[in-house]
Short mmCIF file of C-alpha atoms in Angstrom, two decimals:
data_model
loop_
_atom_site.label_atom_id
_atom_site.label_comp_id
_atom_site.label_asym_id
_atom_site.label_seq_id
_atom_site.Cartn_x
_atom_site.Cartn_y
_atom_site.Cartn_z
CA MET G 982 -43.46 29.47 1.55
CA ARG G 983 -40.82 27.91 3.78
CA SER G 984 -42.57 24.53 3.83
CA ARG G 985 -42.61 24.53 0.01
CA PHE G 986 -38.91 25.37 -0.04
CA ASP G 987 -38.15 22.55 2.42
CA GLU G 988 -40.04 20.10 0.22
CA GLN G 989 -38.05 21.13 -2.84
CA LEU G 990 -34.80 20.94 -0.88
CA ALA G 991 -35.69 17.44 0.32
CA LEU G 992 -36.38 16.42 -3.28
CA LEU G 993 -33.03 17.86 -4.33
CA ASN G 994 -31.28 15.83 -1.66
CA LYS G 995 -33.11 12.69 -2.77
CA GLU G 996 -31.94 13.21 -6.35
CA LEU G 997 -28.38 13.87 -5.20
CA ILE G 998 -28.39 10.65 -3.19
CA LYS G 999 -29.68 8.75 -6.24
CA MET G 1000 -26.91 10.22 -8.39
CA GLY G 1001 -24.34 9.19 -5.79
CA SER G 1002 -25.76 5.67 -5.75
CA LEU G 1003 -25.39 5.45 -9.53
CA CYS G 1004 -21.74 6.47 -9.18
CA GLU G 1005 -21.21 3.76 -6.57
CA GLU G 1006 -22.86 1.22 -8.86
CA ALA G 1007 -20.73 2.22 -11.84
CA ILE G 1008 -17.46 1.87 -9.93
CA THR G 1009 -18.53 -1.42 -8.34
CA ILE G 1010 -19.42 -2.83 -11.75
CA VAL G 1011 -16.11 -1.89 -13.38
CA SER G 1012 -14.22 -3.33 -10.40
CA LYS G 1013 -16.08 -6.63 -10.69
CA ALA G 1014 -15.75 -6.61 -14.49
CA LEU G 1015 -11.99 -6.19 -14.16
CA THR G 1016 -11.47 -8.92 -11.56
CA THR G 1017 -13.65 -11.38 -13.51
CA GLY G 1018 -12.65 -10.36 -17.04
CA ASN G 1019 -16.34 -9.89 -17.85
CA VAL G 1020 -16.52 -7.57 -20.84
CA SER G 1021 -20.32 -7.64 -21.14
CA LEU G 1022 -20.55 -6.48 -17.52
CA ALA G 1023 -18.13 -3.64 -18.21
CA ARG G 1024 -20.28 -2.45 -21.11
CA ARG G 1025 -23.20 -1.87 -18.73
CA VAL G 1026 -21.40 1.17 -17.36
CA ALA G 1027 -22.01 3.24 -20.50
CA SER G 1028 -25.76 3.48 -19.81
CA LEU G 1029 -25.08 4.34 -16.17
CA GLU G 1030 -22.72 7.10 -17.24
CA GLU G 1031 -25.43 8.55 -19.47
CA GLU G 1032 -27.93 8.46 -16.61
CA ILE G 1033 -25.44 10.14 -14.27
CA SER G 1034 -24.83 12.87 -16.85
CA GLN G 1035 -28.57 13.46 -17.26
CA MET G 1036 -28.99 13.68 -13.50
CA GLU G 1037 -26.31 16.36 -13.36
CA HIS G 1038 -28.43 18.56 -15.65
CA THR G 1039 -31.63 17.78 -13.73
CA ILE G 1040 -30.12 18.61 -10.34
CA GLU G 1041 -28.39 21.72 -11.66
CA THR G 1042 -31.75 23.00 -12.94
CA ALA G 1043 -33.40 22.23 -9.60
CA CYS G 1044 -30.67 24.11 -7.73
CA LEU G 1045 -31.00 27.17 -9.94
CA LYS G 1046 -34.78 27.19 -9.51
CA LEU G 1047 -34.37 27.10 -5.74
CA LEU G 1048 -31.96 30.02 -5.86
CA LEU G 1049 -34.09 32.11 -8.21
CA GLN G 1050 -37.61 31.33 -7.03
CA GLN G 1051 -37.13 31.03 -3.28
CA GLN G 1052 -35.44 33.03 -0.55
CA PRO G 1053 -32.84 30.69 0.93
CA VAL G 1054 -31.09 31.59 4.16
CA ALA G 1055 -27.33 31.20 4.59
CA ARG G 1056 -27.47 27.51 5.56
CA ASP G 1057 -29.67 26.73 2.56
CA LEU G 1058 -27.34 28.62 0.24
CA ARG G 1059 -24.43 26.53 1.48
CA GLN G 1060 -26.33 23.32 0.89
CA ILE G 1061 -27.43 24.30 -2.61
CA SER G 1062 -24.01 25.61 -3.66
CA ALA G 1063 -22.38 22.45 -2.28
CA ALA G 1064 -24.83 20.35 -4.29
CA LEU G 1065 -23.89 22.23 -7.47
CA LYS G 1066 -20.21 21.48 -6.83
CA MET G 1067 -20.81 17.85 -5.87
CA ILE G 1068 -22.73 16.94 -9.00
CA THR G 1069 -19.77 18.09 -11.10
CA ASP G 1070 -17.53 15.64 -9.26
CA MET G 1071 -20.13 12.89 -9.50
CA GLU G 1072 -20.43 13.42 -13.25
CA ARG G 1073 -16.66 13.06 -13.59
CA ILE G 1074 -16.77 9.86 -11.54
CA GLY G 1075 -19.29 8.47 -14.02
CA VAL G 1076 -17.12 9.45 -16.98
CA GLN G 1077 -13.99 7.93 -15.48
CA ALA G 1078 -15.77 4.71 -14.52
CA ASN G 1079 -16.84 4.46 -18.15
CA ASP G 1080 -13.25 5.12 -19.26
CA ILE G 1081 -12.17 2.15 -17.15
CA SER G 1082 -14.89 -0.01 -18.69
CA ASP G 1083 -13.61 0.90 -22.16
CA ILE G 1084 -10.11 -0.26 -21.25
CA ILE G 1085 -11.46 -3.53 -19.83
CA THR G 1086 -12.98 -4.38 -23.22
CA TYR G 1087 -9.45 -4.40 -24.69
CA LEU G 1088 -7.86 -6.64 -22.05
CA ASN G 1089 -8.98 -9.88 -23.73
CA GLY G 1090 -10.22 -11.36 -20.49
CA ARG G 1091 -7.10 -10.56 -18.46
CA THR G 1092 -8.00 -9.38 -14.97
CA GLY G 1093 -5.02 -7.53 -13.53
CA ALA G 1094 -4.54 -10.39 -11.07
CA GLU G 1095 -0.77 -9.97 -11.41
CA CYS G 1096 -1.13 -6.61 -9.65
CA GLU G 1097 -2.73 -7.23 -6.26
CA SER G 1098 -2.66 -3.57 -5.26
CA LEU G 1099 -5.01 -2.68 -8.14
CA ALA G 1100 -7.93 -4.62 -6.64
CA LEU G 1101 -7.19 -3.14 -3.21
CA MET G 1102 -7.12 0.32 -4.76
CA ALA G 1103 -10.48 -0.26 -6.42
CA ASP G 1104 -12.04 -1.38 -3.12
CA ALA G 1105 -10.63 1.65 -1.30
CA THR G 1106 -11.91 4.00 -3.98
CA ILE G 1107 -15.42 2.50 -3.91
CA LYS G 1108 -15.48 2.97 -0.15
CA MET G 1109 -14.44 6.62 -0.46
CA VAL G 1110 -17.23 7.37 -2.94
CA THR G 1111 -19.83 5.50 -0.90
CA GLU G 1112 -18.91 7.20 2.35
CA SER G 1113 -18.64 10.67 0.83
CA VAL G 1114 -22.28 10.34 -0.22
CA ASP G 1115 -23.21 8.83 3.16
CA ALA G 1116 -21.55 11.81 4.84
CA TYR G 1117 -23.75 14.17 2.84
CA VAL G 1118 -26.90 12.23 3.66
CA SER G 1119 -26.19 12.19 7.39
CA ARG G 1120 -24.37 15.56 7.48
CA ASP G 1121 -21.56 13.68 9.18
CA ILE G 1122 -18.46 15.87 9.27
CA GLU G 1123 -16.35 13.19 10.97
CA LEU G 1124 -17.12 10.69 8.20
CA ALA G 1125 -16.32 13.34 5.59
CA HIS G 1126 -12.92 13.93 7.20
CA ASP G 1127 -12.32 10.16 7.22
CA VAL G 1128 -12.89 10.11 3.46
CA ILE G 1129 -10.47 12.99 2.97
CA ALA G 1130 -7.81 11.23 5.06
CA ARG G 1131 -8.13 7.99 3.07
CA ASP G 1132 -6.95 9.74 -0.08
CA ASP G 1133 -3.42 9.04 1.14
CA ILE G 1134 -4.21 5.31 1.19
CA VAL G 1135 -5.42 5.37 -2.42
CA ASP G 1136 -2.31 7.34 -3.44
CA SER G 1137 -0.16 4.72 -1.71
CA TYR G 1138 -1.90 1.94 -3.65
CA PHE G 1139 -1.30 3.88 -6.86
CA ASP G 1140 2.43 4.01 -6.13
CA SER G 1141 2.39 0.28 -5.41
CA VAL G 1142 0.60 -0.41 -8.70
CA LYS G 1143 3.18 1.61 -10.62
CA ASN G 1144 6.04 -0.31 -9.00
CA SER G 1145 4.37 -3.65 -9.74
CA LEU G 1146 3.85 -2.72 -13.37
CA ILE G 1147 7.45 -1.57 -13.78
CA HIS G 1148 8.51 -4.97 -12.49
CA MET G 1149 6.04 -6.69 -14.84
CA ILE G 1150 7.45 -4.93 -17.89
CA ALA G 1151 11.01 -5.73 -16.83
CA GLU G 1152 10.13 -9.42 -16.40
CA SER G 1153 7.93 -9.68 -19.51
CA PRO G 1154 8.38 -6.90 -22.09
CA LYS G 1155 5.64 -8.43 -24.28
CA ASP G 1156 3.15 -7.38 -21.59
CA GLY G 1157 4.04 -3.71 -21.98
CA GLU G 1158 0.73 -2.69 -23.55
CA TYR G 1159 -1.20 -4.67 -20.93
CA ALA G 1160 0.76 -2.96 -18.15
CA ILE G 1161 -0.01 0.47 -19.62
CA ASP G 1162 -3.73 -0.40 -19.69
CA LEU G 1163 -3.59 -1.37 -16.01
CA LEU G 1164 -1.69 1.83 -15.23
CA MET G 1165 -4.42 3.86 -16.93
CA ILE G 1166 -7.08 2.05 -14.89
CA SER G 1167 -5.22 2.85 -11.68
CA LYS G 1168 -4.88 6.49 -12.74
CA TYR G 1169 -8.63 6.75 -13.30
CA LEU G 1170 -9.21 5.17 -9.88
CA GLU G 1171 -6.90 7.75 -8.33
CA ARG G 1172 -8.88 10.54 -9.98
CA ILE G 1173 -12.15 9.05 -8.74
CA GLY G 1174 -10.67 9.10 -5.24
CA ASP G 1175 -9.83 12.78 -5.72
CA HIS G 1176 -13.43 13.48 -6.69
CA ALA G 1177 -14.64 11.66 -3.57
CA VAL G 1178 -12.38 13.95 -1.53
CA ASN G 1179 -13.89 16.99 -3.26
CA ILE G 1180 -17.39 15.75 -2.41
CA ALA G 1181 -16.40 15.23 1.22
CA GLU G 1182 -14.92 18.73 1.41
CA TRP G 1183 -18.17 20.20 0.09
CA VAL G 1184 -20.06 18.18 2.71
CA VAL G 1185 -17.97 19.89 5.38
CA PHE G 1186 -18.69 23.27 3.78
CA SER G 1187 -22.44 22.62 3.62
CA VAL G 1188 -22.48 22.00 7.38
CA THR G 1189 -19.84 24.44 8.66
CA GLY G 1190 -19.58 27.12 6.00
CA VAL G 1191 -15.83 26.50 5.81
CA HIS G 1192 -14.17 25.04 2.71
CA LYS G 1193 -10.59 23.79 2.76
CA GLY G 1194 -9.72 25.64 -0.45
CA ALA G 1195 -10.51 28.97 1.19
CA ASN G 1196 -7.58 28.50 3.56
CA GLU G 1197 -5.02 27.61 0.89
#
């Protein structure tokens, strides 16, 4: 019975890793689409977002089957409950990456090059998502804490983007709509960073049984 459970748990982890990889791909694509002004590339994210959403339902079903049909011990329960929480954050990452891709289609080829911090923010956010998934795969608490700490860096980039865009509007009022689009992109990136933090916190819980929210 235990060997069967372990096989199902391993399959669950494999699916979770795949879902995380799709999230990484979606963010990487929108970042490249923005910096190159490639609208057709941005439109590829919609199909990825659909696949991510479908995987959320598949993994949720697998988790519930494990809980109902098997007899998980405390460590297993932590891992399964963490997976259920993580897929919610991953699904939101997919949605927000798609939201960014929608905005890119209205930029008329403009790339946000006037706002250097935006590209840096995108790179930092991609790294957070990638490493939050890596931390889950390797059960690496130290890496998970690194991801959590880097949220301050992303927030700092967001503040820098806002200041740059305020200056842009002051210098060129005709670019007001463009600046608002870039601000929305940066806001979505900030939210994606928050979701990466959530994933990392659930990684810590799956290993230690302690979740940050329980102490707040």
